[in-house]
């Protein structure tokens, strides 16, 4: 099957969070199964150009409609970990993708609306007629709208669209001008059945447009699919998801075991398998060396996360002091787009500077993340909500036991050592439900207790996690079924 991904992120070149991992991992799985996969991205100035192989210009004559005129774009092609990627570079005074960061600009809706139009214009001019276009989140939600109302007329009758919702908190709510900018008449779309926002009737909602116009809509875990239909976690789109319920479902994300795998990971100090699990300890020592931590007989608790309300920043903060007070070491790798949150954690880092059992790294550091997954004993994911969550699944592959709040994809992947309804060999971590300090403490203290008192059982949890298959194998098959279904 011929599949084109249109996306704002793809790891490792343009990654802010899980979306980047998902596009990379799913694309690779689909390609490995013999499908033709291409990825279209903006050509950001802040990409990891060192991770693109053979980047070169392929199209220099792309003129993309924008308001009453056209913006000239160049298109580049290169391989990212063997995946075929096209990068669109617009030349205009707006400098859409030359801003030094991927997101966080006042005109994000306009920037990515332009990208949607440019991606389709490129496909039309380059004569690309995939069977399926797969779009991700609000940034590329205008693709199905433009495809069915503009590009179909121009001859693109073939492609069907699958649209994946990675996080309902960000929907791309914007003004009518964003539609006008890409050549769509707002009057036609300003209705409740189409793109009008469900709260603010004077605004348009790009994500809603993606839901309405796509042939199939997925989200990234079965639990989150239920949560966004039936609770406030739908952030106003519950009704829209109900109306389109027959073409909506949850598919659990996978983890790319070519990237996240202690057997082959070149960023860790010592590779290991279930059979050589004792070698994991070398990584704990290497992590302690790197972060100047004491080498005592203590469990190492870690957090790797965006520092955002969604991720439970308050609980993360509490977890640090609670773990340290209960004889653990603690490592945090995290950063925020909000300067106040970063400063808050930098202050905490300053306060804990002399503590030989704690290191807070307020940064984004892909390589260090690998060593932490390998070196830690326990990872904490205390999210307020979590569409899927990759860190708990990655951690399990490295034999690091997850402690999670039982929401979204966390509830679909982590099964409590003491209370899960699963057989013992499928239990792989600790789960708490209440979003408060006591909830987190109740799970953390059980994990710490097991580590000290019953190391053999703790090791069983580690092995159970390493044995679980959270690769792209199953989800890849699910997505292919969806693609076949909408194509036929
Ligand atoms: P989200 O997409 O909501 O941020 P996920 O759990 O789906 O959360 O994905 C997070 C991804 O980003 C994981 O691959 C994780 O390792 C990575 N990550 C998060 N914070 C950092 C950081 N500060 N440095 C390096 N990698 C990070």
Coordinates of C-alpha atoms and ligand atoms in Angstrom, one line a residue:
X1 CA 0.0 0.0 0.0
X2 CA 1.2 3.6 -0.7
X3 CA 0.9 5.7 2.4
X4 CA 1.9 9.3 3.0
X5 CA 2.3 10.7 6.5
X6 CA 1.7 14.5 6.8
X7 CA 3.0 15.6 10.1
X8 CA 4.6 18.4 12.1
X9 CA 7.0 15.9 13.9
X10 CA 9.1 12.9 13.1
X11 CA 11.8 11.6 15.4
X12 CA 14.7 12.0 15.6
X13 CA 14.9 15.1 13.3
X14 CA 11.9 17.0 14.6
X15 CA 10.7 15.7 17.9
X16 CA 9.0 17.6 20.7
X17 CA 7.3 14.6 22.3
X18 CA 5.5 11.3 21.6
X19 CA 4.1 12.4 18.3
X20 CA 7.5 12.4 16.8
X21 CA 8.3 8.9 18.1
X22 CA 4.9 7.6 16.8
X23 CA 5.3 8.9 13.3
X24 CA 8.8 7.4 13.1
X25 CA 7.9 4.0 14.7
X26 CA 4.7 3.5 12.8
X27 CA 6.2 4.5 9.5
X28 CA 9.1 2.1 10.0
X29 CA 6.8 -0.7 10.9
X30 CA 4.6 -0.1 7.8
X31 CA 7.7 0.1 5.6
X32 CA 9.2 -3.1 7.0
X33 CA 5.9 -4.8 6.1
X34 CA 6.5 -3.9 2.5
X35 CA 4.4 -0.8 2.2
X36 CA 5.6 2.3 0.4
X37 CA 5.7 5.1 3.0
X38 CA 6.6 8.7 2.6
X39 CA 6.6 11.5 5.2
X40 CA 6.0 15.2 4.5
X41 CA 7.3 17.7 7.1
X42 CA 8.0 21.4 7.3
X43 CA 11.7 22.2 6.8
X44 CA 12.4 23.7 10.2
X45 CA 15.6 25.6 10.8
X46 CA 15.9 23.8 14.2
X47 CA 15.8 20.2 12.9
X48 CA 18.5 17.7 13.7
X49 CA 20.1 18.0 10.2
X50 CA 22.9 15.7 11.3
X51 CA 20.2 12.9 11.4
X52 CA 19.1 13.4 7.8
X53 CA 21.0 11.4 5.2
X54 CA 21.6 12.7 1.7
X55 CA 19.4 15.8 2.0
X56 CA 18.9 17.5 -1.4
X57 CA 16.5 19.7 -3.2
X58 CA 14.0 17.8 -5.4
X59 CA 11.4 20.5 -6.4
X60 CA 12.1 24.2 -6.7
X61 CA 9.1 25.4 -8.5
X62 CA 6.3 24.9 -6.0
X63 CA 4.0 27.9 -5.7
X64 CA 1.5 27.6 -2.9
X65 CA -1.7 29.7 -2.8
X66 CA -1.7 32.0 0.2
X67 CA -4.4 34.7 0.6
X68 CA -4.6 36.4 -2.7
X69 CA -1.1 35.5 -3.8
X70 CA 1.4 32.6 -3.8
X71 CA 4.3 31.7 -1.7
X72 CA 7.3 30.1 -3.4
X73 CA 8.5 26.8 -1.8
X74 CA 11.4 24.5 -2.3
X75 CA 11.0 20.8 -1.4
X76 CA 13.9 18.8 -0.1
X77 CA 14.2 15.0 0.1
X78 CA 16.3 13.0 2.5
X79 CA 16.4 9.7 4.5
X80 CA 15.7 9.7 8.2
X81 CA 16.7 6.4 9.6
X82 CA 15.9 4.9 6.2
X83 CA 12.5 6.6 5.9
X84 CA 11.8 8.7 2.9
X85 CA 11.1 12.3 4.0
X86 CA 10.1 15.4 2.1
X87 CA 10.7 18.8 3.7
X88 CA 8.8 21.8 2.5
X89 CA 10.6 25.2 2.8
X90 CA 8.5 28.3 2.1
X91 CA 10.2 31.5 1.2
X92 CA 8.3 34.4 2.6
X93 CA 8.7 37.3 5.0
X94 CA 6.7 35.3 7.6
X95 CA 9.6 32.9 8.0
X96 CA 7.0 30.2 8.9
X97 CA 9.5 27.5 9.9
X98 CA 12.6 29.5 10.6
X99 CA 11.8 30.5 14.2
X100 CA 14.3 28.4 16.2
X101 CA 11.5 26.3 17.8
X102 CA 8.9 24.0 16.5
X103 CA 5.8 25.4 18.2
X104 CA 4.9 28.2 20.6
X105 CA 4.3 31.2 18.2
X106 CA 1.2 33.3 18.1
X107 CA 0.6 32.4 14.5
X108 CA 1.0 28.6 14.9
X109 CA -2.5 28.0 13.3
X110 CA -1.5 30.0 10.3
X111 CA 1.9 28.4 10.0
X112 CA 0.5 24.9 10.0
X113 CA -2.5 25.7 7.9
X114 CA -0.1 26.9 5.3
X115 CA 1.9 23.7 5.7
X116 CA -1.3 21.6 5.0
X117 CA -2.0 23.5 1.8
X118 CA 1.7 23.2 0.8
X119 CA 1.8 19.5 1.4
X120 CA -1.3 18.9 -0.8
X121 CA 0.0 21.3 -3.5
X122 CA 3.2 19.4 -3.5
X123 CA 1.5 16.0 -3.8
X124 CA -0.6 17.3 -6.7
X125 CA 2.3 18.8 -8.6
X126 CA 4.6 15.8 -7.9
X127 CA 1.8 13.5 -9.1
X128 CA 1.6 11.6 -5.8
X129 CA -1.6 9.6 -5.4
X130 CA -1.3 7.6 -2.2
X131 CA -4.1 5.2 -1.2
X132 CA -3.9 6.7 2.3
X133 CA -2.8 10.0 3.8
X134 CA -2.3 9.7 7.5
X135 CA -2.4 13.1 9.4
X136 CA -1.6 13.8 13.0
X137 CA -3.1 16.3 15.5
X138 CA -4.5 19.8 14.8
X139 CA -1.4 20.9 12.9
X140 CA -2.3 18.8 9.9
X141 CA -6.1 18.6 10.4
X142 CA -6.8 20.9 7.5
X143 CA -5.5 18.3 5.1
X144 CA -8.7 16.2 4.8
X145 CA -10.8 19.4 4.6
X146 CA -8.6 20.8 1.7
X147 CA -8.4 17.4 0.1
X148 CA -12.2 16.8 -0.1
X149 CA -13.2 20.4 -0.9
X150 CA -10.3 21.6 -3.1
X151 CA -7.9 18.9 -4.3
X152 CA -10.5 16.3 -5.2
X153 CA -11.8 18.8 -7.8
X154 CA -8.2 19.1 -9.1
X155 CA -7.9 15.3 -9.6
X156 CA -6.8 13.9 -6.3
X157 CA -9.8 11.5 -6.1
X158 CA -7.8 8.6 -4.8
X159 CA -6.5 9.1 -1.3
X160 CA -8.4 8.3 1.9
X161 CA -7.5 10.0 5.1
X162 CA -6.8 8.6 8.5
X163 CA -6.4 11.2 11.3
X164 CA -4.9 10.5 14.6
X165 CA -5.6 12.5 17.8
X166 CA -2.5 12.6 20.0
X167 CA -3.7 15.1 22.5
X168 CA -7.1 16.8 22.7
X169 CA -5.9 19.6 24.9
X170 CA -4.4 21.3 21.8
X171 CA -7.0 21.7 19.1
X172 CA -5.9 24.6 16.9
X173 CA -8.7 27.0 17.8
X174 CA -8.3 30.1 15.6
X175 CA -10.1 32.8 13.6
X176 CA -11.9 32.5 10.2
X177 CA -8.9 34.2 8.5
X178 CA -7.0 30.9 8.8
X179 CA -9.5 29.3 6.4
X180 CA -9.5 32.3 4.1
X181 CA -5.7 32.2 4.0
X182 CA -5.7 28.7 2.5
X183 CA -8.5 29.4 0.0
X184 CA -11.5 28.1 1.9
X185 CA -14.7 30.2 2.3
X186 CA -15.3 30.6 6.1
X187 CA -19.1 31.0 5.6
X188 CA -19.2 27.4 4.3
X189 CA -17.4 26.0 7.4
X190 CA -18.8 28.1 10.2
X191 CA -21.5 25.6 11.2
X192 CA -21.7 23.1 14.1
X193 CA -21.5 20.2 11.7
X194 CA -18.3 21.5 10.2
X195 CA -15.5 23.5 11.7
X196 CA -17.2 25.9 14.2
X197 CA -15.7 25.5 17.6
X198 CA -18.1 23.9 20.1
X199 CA -17.5 26.5 22.8
X200 CA -16.6 29.7 21.0
X201 CA -19.0 30.1 18.1
X202 CA -17.0 32.8 16.5
X203 CA -13.9 30.6 16.2
X204 CA -13.0 27.7 14.0
X205 CA -11.5 24.5 15.4
X206 CA -9.0 22.8 13.2
X207 CA -9.0 19.5 15.0
X208 CA -12.8 19.3 14.7
X209 CA -12.4 19.8 11.0
X210 CA -10.0 16.8 10.9
X211 CA -12.5 14.6 12.8
X212 CA -15.4 15.6 10.5
X213 CA -13.6 15.3 7.2
X214 CA -11.4 12.2 7.7
X215 CA -12.4 8.7 6.7
X216 CA -11.2 7.3 9.9
X217 CA -10.2 8.9 13.2
X218 CA -8.0 7.2 15.8
X219 CA -6.6 8.1 19.1
X220 CA -3.5 6.7 20.8
X221 CA -5.0 4.3 23.4
X222 CA -8.4 2.5 23.9
X223 CA -8.8 4.0 27.4
X224 CA -8.2 7.6 26.1
X225 CA -10.7 7.0 23.3
X226 CA -13.3 6.4 26.0
X227 CA -12.2 9.2 28.2
X228 CA -12.3 11.8 25.4
X229 CA -15.8 10.7 24.4
X230 CA -17.3 10.6 27.9
X231 CA -15.5 13.2 30.0
X232 CA -14.1 16.7 30.1
X233 CA -10.8 15.3 28.7
X234 CA -12.5 15.7 25.3
X235 CA -12.1 19.5 25.9
X236 CA -15.4 20.2 24.1
X237 CA -15.1 17.7 21.3
X238 CA -17.1 14.9 23.1
X239 CA -20.2 15.5 21.0
X240 CA -18.3 15.6 17.8
X241 CA -16.7 12.3 18.6
X242 CA -20.1 10.8 19.4
X243 CA -21.5 12.1 16.1
X244 CA -18.6 10.5 14.3
X245 CA -18.4 7.5 16.6
X246 CA -18.6 4.8 13.9
X247 CA -15.3 5.9 12.3
X248 CA -13.5 6.4 15.6
X249 CA -11.4 4.1 17.7
X250 CA -8.3 3.8 20.0
X251 CA -5.1 2.1 18.8
X252 CA -2.4 1.8 21.4
X253 CA 0.9 3.4 20.3
X254 CA 3.9 1.2 20.0
X255 CA 7.5 1.7 20.8
X256 CA 10.2 1.5 18.1
X257 CA 12.4 -1.3 19.5
X258 CA 15.1 -0.4 16.9
X259 CA 15.6 2.8 18.8
X260 CA 14.5 1.9 22.4
X261 CA 16.1 -1.5 23.2
X262 CA 18.8 -2.2 25.8
X263 CA 20.1 -5.1 23.6
X264 CA 21.3 -2.7 20.9
X265 CA 21.3 0.8 22.4
X266 CA 24.5 2.6 21.6
X267 CA 23.8 5.4 24.0
X268 CA 24.0 3.3 27.1
X269 CA 27.1 2.1 29.0
X270 CA 26.4 -1.6 28.8
X271 CA 23.9 -3.4 26.7
X272 CA 21.8 -6.2 28.3
X273 CA 19.0 -8.6 27.9
X274 CA 16.7 -10.5 30.3
X275 CA 19.4 -13.2 30.4
X276 CA 22.1 -10.7 31.3
X277 CA 20.0 -8.4 33.4
X278 CA 22.7 -8.0 36.0
X279 CA 24.5 -5.8 33.4
X280 CA 21.8 -3.2 33.8
X281 CA 23.6 -2.3 37.0
X282 CA 26.6 -1.1 35.0
X283 CA 24.3 1.6 33.6
X284 CA 23.2 2.7 37.0
X285 CA 26.9 3.2 37.9
X286 CA 27.5 5.0 34.6
X287 CA 24.5 7.3 35.3
X288 CA 25.8 8.0 38.8
X289 CA 29.3 8.8 37.4
X290 CA 27.8 11.1 34.8
X291 CA 25.6 13.0 37.2
X292 CA 28.0 13.0 40.2
X293 CA 25.8 10.9 42.4
X294 CA 26.8 8.7 45.4
X295 CA 27.2 5.0 44.9
X296 CA 25.2 3.7 47.8
X297 CA 22.8 0.8 48.0
X298 CA 19.7 2.7 47.0
X299 CA 17.0 2.4 44.4
X300 CA 17.2 5.0 41.6
X301 CA 13.9 6.7 40.8
X302 CA 13.6 8.7 37.6
X303 CA 11.3 11.1 35.7
X304 CA 11.7 11.8 32.0
X305 CA 9.0 14.3 30.9
X306 CA 7.8 17.5 29.5
X307 CA 7.2 19.7 32.6
X308 CA 3.6 20.5 32.0
X309 CA 0.4 20.4 34.0
X310 CA -0.6 17.3 32.0
X311 CA 2.4 15.5 33.3
X312 CA 1.6 16.2 37.0
X313 CA 4.4 18.7 37.7
X314 CA 3.2 19.2 41.3
X315 CA 3.3 15.5 41.9
X316 CA 6.7 15.2 40.3
X317 CA 7.9 17.9 42.7
X318 CA 6.4 16.0 45.6
X319 CA 7.8 12.7 44.3
X320 CA 11.4 14.1 44.5
X321 CA 11.2 15.0 48.2
X322 CA 9.3 11.9 49.1
X323 CA 11.7 9.5 47.3
X324 CA 14.7 11.3 48.8
X325 CA 13.2 11.1 52.3
X326 CA 12.6 7.4 51.8
X327 CA 16.1 6.4 51.0
X328 CA 16.1 6.7 47.2
X329 CA 18.2 8.5 44.6
X330 CA 16.3 10.7 42.2
X331 CA 17.0 11.8 38.6
X332 CA 14.8 14.1 36.6
X333 CA 15.2 15.0 32.9
X334 CA 12.6 17.5 31.9
X335 CA 11.9 20.8 30.3
X336 CA 9.0 23.1 29.7
X337 CA 8.1 25.7 27.1
X338 CA 6.9 27.8 30.0
X339 CA 9.8 29.9 31.5
X340 CA 8.1 30.1 34.9
X341 CA 8.0 26.3 35.2
X342 CA 11.6 26.0 34.1
X343 CA 12.6 28.6 36.6
X344 CA 10.7 26.8 39.4
X345 CA 12.6 23.6 38.7
X346 CA 15.9 25.4 38.3
X347 CA 15.3 26.9 41.8
X348 CA 14.6 23.4 43.1
X349 CA 17.8 22.2 41.4
X350 CA 19.7 25.0 43.1
X351 CA 18.3 24.0 46.5
X352 CA 19.2 20.4 46.0
X353 CA 22.6 21.1 44.5
X354 CA 24.6 19.7 47.5
X355 CA 22.5 16.6 47.7
X356 CA 24.6 13.6 46.4
X357 CA 21.4 11.5 45.8
X358 CA 19.6 13.9 43.4
X359 CA 20.1 15.4 40.0
X360 CA 17.7 17.5 38.1
X361 CA 18.6 18.1 34.5
X362 CA 16.3 20.9 33.2
X363 CA 16.9 20.3 29.5
X364 CA 15.9 18.2 26.5
X365 CA 18.6 15.5 26.0
X366 CA 17.7 12.5 23.9
X367 CA 21.0 10.7 24.6
X368 CA 20.8 11.2 28.4
X369 CA 17.3 9.8 28.2
X370 CA 18.6 6.5 27.0
X371 CA 21.0 6.2 29.9
X372 CA 18.4 7.1 32.4
X373 CA 16.0 4.5 31.1
X374 CA 18.7 1.9 31.4
X375 CA 20.2 3.1 34.7
X376 CA 17.1 3.7 36.8
X377 CA 15.2 1.1 38.9
X378 CA 11.8 2.9 38.9
X379 CA 10.2 5.5 36.6
X380 CA 7.4 7.8 37.8
X381 CA 4.6 9.0 35.4
X382 CA 2.0 10.8 37.6
X383 CA 0.0 12.4 34.8
X384 CA -3.2 14.3 35.2
X385 CA -4.2 12.7 31.9
X386 CA -2.2 10.7 29.4
X387 CA -3.4 9.9 25.9
X388 CA -0.9 7.0 25.6
X389 CA 2.4 7.8 27.2
X390 CA 5.6 6.3 25.8
X391 CA 7.9 6.7 28.8
X392 CA 6.4 3.9 30.8
X393 CA 6.5 1.5 27.8
X394 CA 10.1 2.4 27.0
X395 CA 11.1 2.1 30.7
X396 CA 9.6 -1.5 30.8
X397 CA 11.7 -2.5 27.8
X398 CA 14.8 -1.5 29.9
X399 CA 13.6 -3.4 33.0
X400 CA 12.7 -0.1 34.8
X401 CA 9.6 -0.5 36.8
X402 CA 6.9 2.1 36.1
X403 CA 4.8 3.8 38.8
X404 CA 1.9 5.5 37.0
X405 CA -1.5 7.1 37.5
X406 CA -4.2 4.9 36.1
X407 CA -5.4 7.1 33.3
X408 CA -5.4 6.9 29.5
X409 CA -2.7 4.7 27.9
X410 CA -1.0 4.3 31.3
X411 CA -4.0 2.3 32.4
X412 CA -3.8 0.2 29.3
X413 CA -0.1 -0.7 29.7
X414 CA 0.8 -0.9 33.4
X415 CA -0.7 -3.5 35.7
X416 CA -0.4 -3.2 39.4
X417 CA 1.9 -5.7 41.2
X418 CA -0.6 -6.1 44.1
X419 CA -4.0 -5.2 42.9
X420 CA -4.3 -5.9 39.1
X421 CA -6.8 -8.4 37.9
X422 CA -4.1 -9.9 35.7
X423 CA -2.1 -13.0 36.4
X424 CA 1.2 -12.4 38.2
X425 CA 3.3 -12.9 35.1
X426 CA 1.5 -10.0 33.5
X427 CA 1.9 -7.5 36.4
X428 CA 4.6 -5.0 35.6
X429 CA 4.4 -2.0 37.8
X430 CA 2.4 0.1 40.3
X431 CA -0.7 2.1 39.6
X432 CA -2.4 4.8 41.7
X433 CA -5.7 6.6 41.0
X434 CA -6.1 9.7 43.0
X435 CA -4.3 12.7 41.6
X436 CA -2.8 13.8 44.9
X437 CA 0.4 13.4 46.9
X438 CA -1.1 10.5 49.0
X439 CA -1.9 8.6 45.8
X440 CA 1.6 8.9 44.5
X441 CA 3.1 8.0 48.0
X442 CA 0.9 4.9 48.3
X443 CA 2.4 3.5 45.1
X444 CA 6.0 4.7 45.6
X445 CA 6.3 3.3 49.0
X446 CA 5.1 -0.1 47.8
X447 CA 7.7 -0.1 45.1
X448 CA 10.5 1.0 47.4
X449 CA 9.5 -1.6 49.9
X450 CA 9.6 -4.4 47.4
X451 CA 13.0 -3.2 46.1
X452 CA 14.5 -3.5 49.6
X453 CA 12.5 -6.4 51.1
X454 CA 11.8 -8.7 48.2
X455 CA 14.4 -8.1 45.5
X456 CA 13.5 -11.4 43.8
X457 CA 9.9 -10.2 43.3
X458 CA 11.1 -6.8 42.2
X459 CA 13.2 -8.5 39.6
X460 CA 10.1 -10.4 38.5
X461 CA 8.3 -7.2 37.8
X462 CA 11.3 -6.0 35.8
X463 CA 11.4 -9.1 33.7
X464 CA 7.6 -9.1 33.2
X465 CA 8.0 -5.5 31.8
X466 CA 10.8 -6.6 29.5
X467 CA 8.8 -9.5 28.2
X468 CA 5.7 -7.5 27.4
X469 CA 5.5 -6.7 23.7
X470 CA 4.8 -3.0 23.2
X471 CA 6.5 -2.9 19.8
X472 CA 4.7 -1.6 16.7
X473 CA 3.9 -5.1 15.6
X474 CA 0.3 -5.2 16.9
X475 CA -0.5 -1.5 16.3
X476 CA 1.0 -1.6 12.9
X477 CA -1.4 -4.4 12.0
X478 CA -4.3 -2.4 13.4
X479 CA -3.4 0.6 11.3
X480 CA -3.1 -1.5 8.2
X481 CA -6.6 -2.9 8.8
X482 CA -7.9 0.6 9.1
X483 CA -6.2 1.7 5.9
X484 CA -7.6 -1.3 4.0
X485 CA -11.0 -0.6 5.4
X486 CA -11.1 3.0 4.3
X487 CA -9.5 2.3 1.0
X488 CA -12.1 -0.4 0.1
Ligands
LIG1 P1 4.3 13.5 25.3 O1 4.3 13.2 23.9 O2 3.1 13.9 26.0 O3 5.5 14.5 25.7 P2 5.1 10.7 25.6 O4 5.3 9.9 26.8 O5 4.1 10.2 24.6 O6 4.7 12.2 26.1 O7 6.5 10.9 24.8 C1 7.6 11.5 25.4 C2 8.8 11.2 24.6 O8 9.7 12.3 24.7 C3 9.6 10.0 25.1 O9 10.3 9.5 24.0 C4 10.6 10.6 26.1 O10 11.7 9.8 26.2 C5 10.8 11.9 25.4 N1 11.2 13.0 26.4 C6 10.4 13.7 27.2 N2 11.1 14.7 27.8 C7 12.4 14.6 27.4 C8 13.6 15.3 27.8 N3 13.6 16.3 28.6 N4 14.7 14.9 27.2 C9 14.7 13.9 26.3 N5 13.6 13.2 25.9 C10 12.5 13.5 26.5

